[in-house]
Amino acid sequence: MTTDDQISRARDALKAAQDTIREELQNYPTPVSGCDVQYNHLIGQRHAVADALAALATPRFVATPRIPVVGAAVESR
């Protein structure tokens, strides 16, 4: 299994978790008080999953060394 496959599986699992959380929130009994610990936990999980999906979707800049060999005096361009 490649890294891309693993990331794709992680993305799928996060989307499934997102759907489950959405369903739990939609079916949560009302009225919801502001101090409802379980409801607030679901809201926190919803944000955590959304942040994780956003992190997987965001391209990362990876700086590369300008000197290809440690101790070399010439920069690569």
Coordinates of N, CA and C in Angstrom, one line a residue, residues 11-27 42 45-46 49-50 53:
R11 N -8.6 10.0 4.6 CA -9.6 11.0 4.1 C -11.0 10.4 4.1
D12 N -11.1 9.2 3.6 CA -12.4 8.5 3.6 C -12.9 8.3 5.0
A13 N -12.1 7.8 5.9 CA -12.5 7.6 7.3 C -12.9 8.9 7.9
L14 N -12.2 10.0 7.7 CA -12.6 11.3 8.2 C -13.9 11.8 7.7
K15 N -14.2 11.5 6.4 CA -15.5 11.9 5.8 C -16.6 11.1 6.4
A16 N -16.3 9.8 6.7 CA -17.3 9.0 7.3 C -17.6 9.5 8.7
A17 N -16.6 9.9 9.4 CA -16.7 10.4 10.8 C -17.5 11.7 10.7
Q18 N -17.2 12.5 9.7 CA -18.0 13.8 9.5 C -19.4 13.5 9.3
D19 N -19.8 12.6 8.5 CA -21.2 12.2 8.3 C -21.9 11.7 9.6
T20 N -21.1 10.9 10.3 CA -21.7 10.3 11.6 C -21.9 11.5 12.6
I21 N -21.0 12.4 12.7 CA -21.2 13.5 13.6 C -22.3 14.4 13.2
R22 N -22.4 14.6 11.9 CA -23.5 15.5 11.4 C -24.9 14.8 11.7
E23 N -25.0 13.5 11.5 CA -26.2 12.8 11.8 C -26.5 12.8 13.3
E24 N -25.5 12.7 14.1 CA -25.7 12.7 15.6 C -26.2 14.1 16.0
L25 N -25.6 15.1 15.4 CA -26.1 16.5 15.8 C -27.5 16.8 15.3
Q26 N -27.8 16.3 14.1 CA -29.2 16.5 13.6 C -30.2 15.8 14.4
N27 N -29.9 14.6 15.0 CA -30.8 13.8 15.8 C -30.7 14.1 17.3
L42 N -19.5 16.9 20.7 CA -19.8 16.6 19.3 C -19.4 17.8 18.4
Q45 N -15.6 17.7 18.1 CA -15.2 16.7 17.2 C -15.5 17.1 15.8
R46 N -16.6 17.8 15.5 CA -16.9 18.3 14.2 C -15.8 19.2 13.7
V49 N -12.4 17.2 13.0 CA -12.5 16.4 11.8 C -12.4 17.4 10.6
A50 N -13.1 18.5 10.6 CA -13.0 19.5 9.5 C -11.6 20.0 9.4
L53 N -9.4 17.3 7.7 CA -9.7 17.2 6.3 C -9.0 18.4 5.6

